[in-house]
PDB file of C-alpha atoms in Angstrom:
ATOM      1  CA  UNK A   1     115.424 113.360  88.129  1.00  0.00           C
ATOM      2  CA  UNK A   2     115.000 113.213  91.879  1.00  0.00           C
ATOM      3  CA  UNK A   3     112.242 115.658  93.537  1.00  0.00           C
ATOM      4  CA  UNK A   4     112.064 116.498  96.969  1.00  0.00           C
ATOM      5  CA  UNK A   5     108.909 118.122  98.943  1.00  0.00           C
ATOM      6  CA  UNK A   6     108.512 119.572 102.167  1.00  0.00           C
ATOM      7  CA  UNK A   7     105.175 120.351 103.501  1.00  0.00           C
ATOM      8  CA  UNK A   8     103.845 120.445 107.394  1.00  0.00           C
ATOM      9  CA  UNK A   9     105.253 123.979 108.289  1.00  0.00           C
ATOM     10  CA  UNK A  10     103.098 126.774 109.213  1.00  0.00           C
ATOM     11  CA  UNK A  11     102.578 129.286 112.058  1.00  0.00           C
ATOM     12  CA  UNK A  12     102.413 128.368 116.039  1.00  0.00           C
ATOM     13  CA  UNK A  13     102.905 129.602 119.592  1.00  0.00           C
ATOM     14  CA  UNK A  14     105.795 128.931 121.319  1.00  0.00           C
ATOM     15  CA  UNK A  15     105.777 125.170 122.751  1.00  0.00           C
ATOM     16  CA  UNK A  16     103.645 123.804 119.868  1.00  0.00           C
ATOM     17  CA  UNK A  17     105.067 121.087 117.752  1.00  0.00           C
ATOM     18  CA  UNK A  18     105.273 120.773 114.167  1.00  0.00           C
ATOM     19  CA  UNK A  19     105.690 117.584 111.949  1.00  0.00           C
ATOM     20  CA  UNK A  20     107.476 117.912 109.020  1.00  0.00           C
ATOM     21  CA  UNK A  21     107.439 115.774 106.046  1.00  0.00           C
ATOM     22  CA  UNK A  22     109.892 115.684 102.830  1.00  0.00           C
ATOM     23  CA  UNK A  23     108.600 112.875 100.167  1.00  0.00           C
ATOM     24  CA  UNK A  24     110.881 111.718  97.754  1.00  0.00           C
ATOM     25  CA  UNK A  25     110.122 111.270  93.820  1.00  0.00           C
ATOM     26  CA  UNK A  26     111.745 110.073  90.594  1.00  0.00           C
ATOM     27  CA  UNK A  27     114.355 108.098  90.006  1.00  0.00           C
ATOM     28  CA  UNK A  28     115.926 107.900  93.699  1.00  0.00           C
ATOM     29  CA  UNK A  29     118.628 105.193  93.749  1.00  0.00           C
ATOM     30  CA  UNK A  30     120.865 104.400  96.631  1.00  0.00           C
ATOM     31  CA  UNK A  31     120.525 107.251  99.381  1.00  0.00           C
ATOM     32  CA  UNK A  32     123.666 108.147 100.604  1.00  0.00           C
ATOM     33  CA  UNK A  33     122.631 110.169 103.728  1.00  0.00           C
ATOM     34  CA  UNK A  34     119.541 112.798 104.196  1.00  0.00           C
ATOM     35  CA  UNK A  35     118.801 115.522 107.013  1.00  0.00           C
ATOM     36  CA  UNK A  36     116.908 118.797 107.275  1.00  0.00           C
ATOM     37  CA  UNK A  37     118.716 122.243 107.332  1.00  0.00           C
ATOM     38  CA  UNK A  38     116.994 125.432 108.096  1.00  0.00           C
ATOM     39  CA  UNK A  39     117.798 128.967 106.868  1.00  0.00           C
ATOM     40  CA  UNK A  40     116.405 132.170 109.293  1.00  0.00           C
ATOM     41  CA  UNK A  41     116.567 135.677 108.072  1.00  0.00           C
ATOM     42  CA  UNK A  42     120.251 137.464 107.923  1.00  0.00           C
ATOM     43  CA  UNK A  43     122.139 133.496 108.462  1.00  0.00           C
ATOM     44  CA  UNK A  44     123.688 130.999 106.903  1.00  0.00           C
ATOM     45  CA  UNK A  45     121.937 127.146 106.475  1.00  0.00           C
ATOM     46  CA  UNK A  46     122.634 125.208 109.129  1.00  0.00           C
ATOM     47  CA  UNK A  47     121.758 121.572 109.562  1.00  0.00           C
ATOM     48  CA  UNK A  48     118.804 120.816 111.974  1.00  0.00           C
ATOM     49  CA  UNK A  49     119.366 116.643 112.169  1.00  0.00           C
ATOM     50  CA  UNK A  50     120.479 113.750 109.880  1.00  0.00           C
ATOM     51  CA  UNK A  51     120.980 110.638 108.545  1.00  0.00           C
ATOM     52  CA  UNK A  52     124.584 109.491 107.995  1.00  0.00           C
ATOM     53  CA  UNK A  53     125.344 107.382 105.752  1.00  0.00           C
ATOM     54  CA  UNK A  54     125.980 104.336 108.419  1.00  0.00           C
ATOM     55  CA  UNK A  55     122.501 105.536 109.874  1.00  0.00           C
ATOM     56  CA  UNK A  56     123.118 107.001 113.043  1.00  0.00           C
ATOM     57  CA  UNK A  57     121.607 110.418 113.913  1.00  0.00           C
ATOM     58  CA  UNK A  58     123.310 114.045 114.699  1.00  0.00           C
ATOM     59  CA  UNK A  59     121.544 117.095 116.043  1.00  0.00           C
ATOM     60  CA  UNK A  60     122.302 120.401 116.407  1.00  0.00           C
ATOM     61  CA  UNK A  61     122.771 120.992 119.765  1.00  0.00           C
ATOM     62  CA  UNK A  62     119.795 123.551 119.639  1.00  0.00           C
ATOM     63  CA  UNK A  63     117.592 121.135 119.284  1.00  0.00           C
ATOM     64  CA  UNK A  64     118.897 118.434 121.174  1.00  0.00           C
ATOM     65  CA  UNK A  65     115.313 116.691 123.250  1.00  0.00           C
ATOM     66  CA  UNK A  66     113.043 118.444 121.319  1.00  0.00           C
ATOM     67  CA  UNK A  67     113.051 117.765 117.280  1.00  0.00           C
ATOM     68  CA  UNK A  68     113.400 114.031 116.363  1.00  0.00           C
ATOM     69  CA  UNK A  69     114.274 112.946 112.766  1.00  0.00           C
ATOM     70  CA  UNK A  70     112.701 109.734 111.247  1.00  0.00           C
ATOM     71  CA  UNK A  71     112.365 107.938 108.113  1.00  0.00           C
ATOM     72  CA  UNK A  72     109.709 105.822 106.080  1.00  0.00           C
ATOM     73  CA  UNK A  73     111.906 104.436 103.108  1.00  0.00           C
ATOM     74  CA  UNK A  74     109.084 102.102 101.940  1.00  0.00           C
ATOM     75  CA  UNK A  75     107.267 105.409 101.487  1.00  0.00           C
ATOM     76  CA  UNK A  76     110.638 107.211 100.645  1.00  0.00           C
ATOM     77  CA  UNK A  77     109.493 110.297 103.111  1.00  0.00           C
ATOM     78  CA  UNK A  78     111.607 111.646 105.868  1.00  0.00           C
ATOM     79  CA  UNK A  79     110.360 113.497 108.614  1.00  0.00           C
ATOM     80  CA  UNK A  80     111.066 115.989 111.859  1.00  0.00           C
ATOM     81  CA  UNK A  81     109.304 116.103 115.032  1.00  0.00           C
ATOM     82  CA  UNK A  82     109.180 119.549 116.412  1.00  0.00           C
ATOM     83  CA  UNK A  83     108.329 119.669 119.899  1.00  0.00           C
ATOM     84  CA  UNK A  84     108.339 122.786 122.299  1.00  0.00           C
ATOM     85  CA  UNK A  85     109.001 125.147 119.332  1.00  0.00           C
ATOM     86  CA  UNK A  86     110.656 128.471 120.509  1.00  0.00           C
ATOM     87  CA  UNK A  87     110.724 131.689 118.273  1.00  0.00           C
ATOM     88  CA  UNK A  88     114.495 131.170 117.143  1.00  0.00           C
ATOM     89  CA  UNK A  89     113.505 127.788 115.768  1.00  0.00           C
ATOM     90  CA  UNK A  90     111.812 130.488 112.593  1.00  0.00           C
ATOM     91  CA  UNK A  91     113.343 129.399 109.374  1.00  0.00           C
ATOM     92  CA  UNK A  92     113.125 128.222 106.345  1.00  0.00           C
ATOM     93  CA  UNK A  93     113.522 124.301 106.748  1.00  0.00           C
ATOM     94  CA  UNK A  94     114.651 122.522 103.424  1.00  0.00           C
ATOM     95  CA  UNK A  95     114.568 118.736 102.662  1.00  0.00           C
ATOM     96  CA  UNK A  96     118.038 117.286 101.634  1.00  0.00           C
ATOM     97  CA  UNK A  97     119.060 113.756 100.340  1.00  0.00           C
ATOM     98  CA  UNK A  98     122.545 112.739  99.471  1.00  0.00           C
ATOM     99  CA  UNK A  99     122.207 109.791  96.388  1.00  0.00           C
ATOM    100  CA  UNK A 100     125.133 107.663  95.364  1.00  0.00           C
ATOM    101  CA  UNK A 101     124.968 107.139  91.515  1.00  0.00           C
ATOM    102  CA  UNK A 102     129.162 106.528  91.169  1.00  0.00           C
ATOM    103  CA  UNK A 103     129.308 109.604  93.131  1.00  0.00           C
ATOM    104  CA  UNK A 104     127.137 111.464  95.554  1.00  0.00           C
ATOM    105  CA  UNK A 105     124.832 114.200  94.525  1.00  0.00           C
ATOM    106  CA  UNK A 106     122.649 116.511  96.865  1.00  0.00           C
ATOM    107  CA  UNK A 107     119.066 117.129  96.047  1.00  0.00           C
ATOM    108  CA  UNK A 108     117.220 120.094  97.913  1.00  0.00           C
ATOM    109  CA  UNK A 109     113.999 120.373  98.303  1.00  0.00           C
ATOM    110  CA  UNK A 110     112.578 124.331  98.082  1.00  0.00           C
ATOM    111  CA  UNK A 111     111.762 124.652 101.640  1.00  0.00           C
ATOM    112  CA  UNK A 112     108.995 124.976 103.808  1.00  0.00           C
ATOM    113  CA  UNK A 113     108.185 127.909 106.359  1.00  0.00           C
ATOM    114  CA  UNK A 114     108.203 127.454 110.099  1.00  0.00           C
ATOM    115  CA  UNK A 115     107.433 130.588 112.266  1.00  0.00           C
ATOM    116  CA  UNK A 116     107.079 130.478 116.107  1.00  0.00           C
ATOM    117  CA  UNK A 117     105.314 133.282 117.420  1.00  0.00           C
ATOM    118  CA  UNK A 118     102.973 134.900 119.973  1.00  0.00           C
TER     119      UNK A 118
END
């Protein structure tokens, strides 16, 4: 019902930036919270930065100053600033939005690559 796509990742040098971009289709409703999570080889998904549901931001202190999360909701897209890029920022980054339909139900998006290398 709800579809989620990432796009904007790709390969760059360390201290490049990167713009990330997850639309949202379908039948969206009330959006609870949203944020980007990122999955590198051998760990666990962690979330990158987010939405709460009041609106106020959280970052993992990783990438505290350099990745900045935004929103259009008139275009329903979300997106992520990353700025000075360093190889350990390499993942797997992956659109979520939380939507409140009686009760709250995560949507995922299927990911998008980001690799940092020289």
């Amino acid at each position: 019902q709800v579809q989620l796509k990432e796009s904007g990742g790709g390969l760059v040098q360390p201290g490049e930036s990167l713009r990330l971009s997850c639309a949202a289709s379908g039948s969206i409703g009330n959006i609870y919270d949203m944020g980007w999570y990122r999955q590198a080889p051998g760990k666990q998904r962690e979330l990158v930065a987010g939405f709460s549901s009041g609106g106020s931001t959280n970052y993992a202190d990783s990438v505290k100053g350099r990745f900045t999360i935004s929103r259009d909701d008139a275009r329903h897209t979300m997106y992520l600033q990353m700025n000075s890029l360093k190889p350990e920022d390499t993942a797997i980054y992956y659109c979520k939005v939380g939507i409140r339909d009686y009760d709250i139900y995560d949507y995922w998006g299927l990911g998008t690559q980001v690799t940092v290398s020289s």
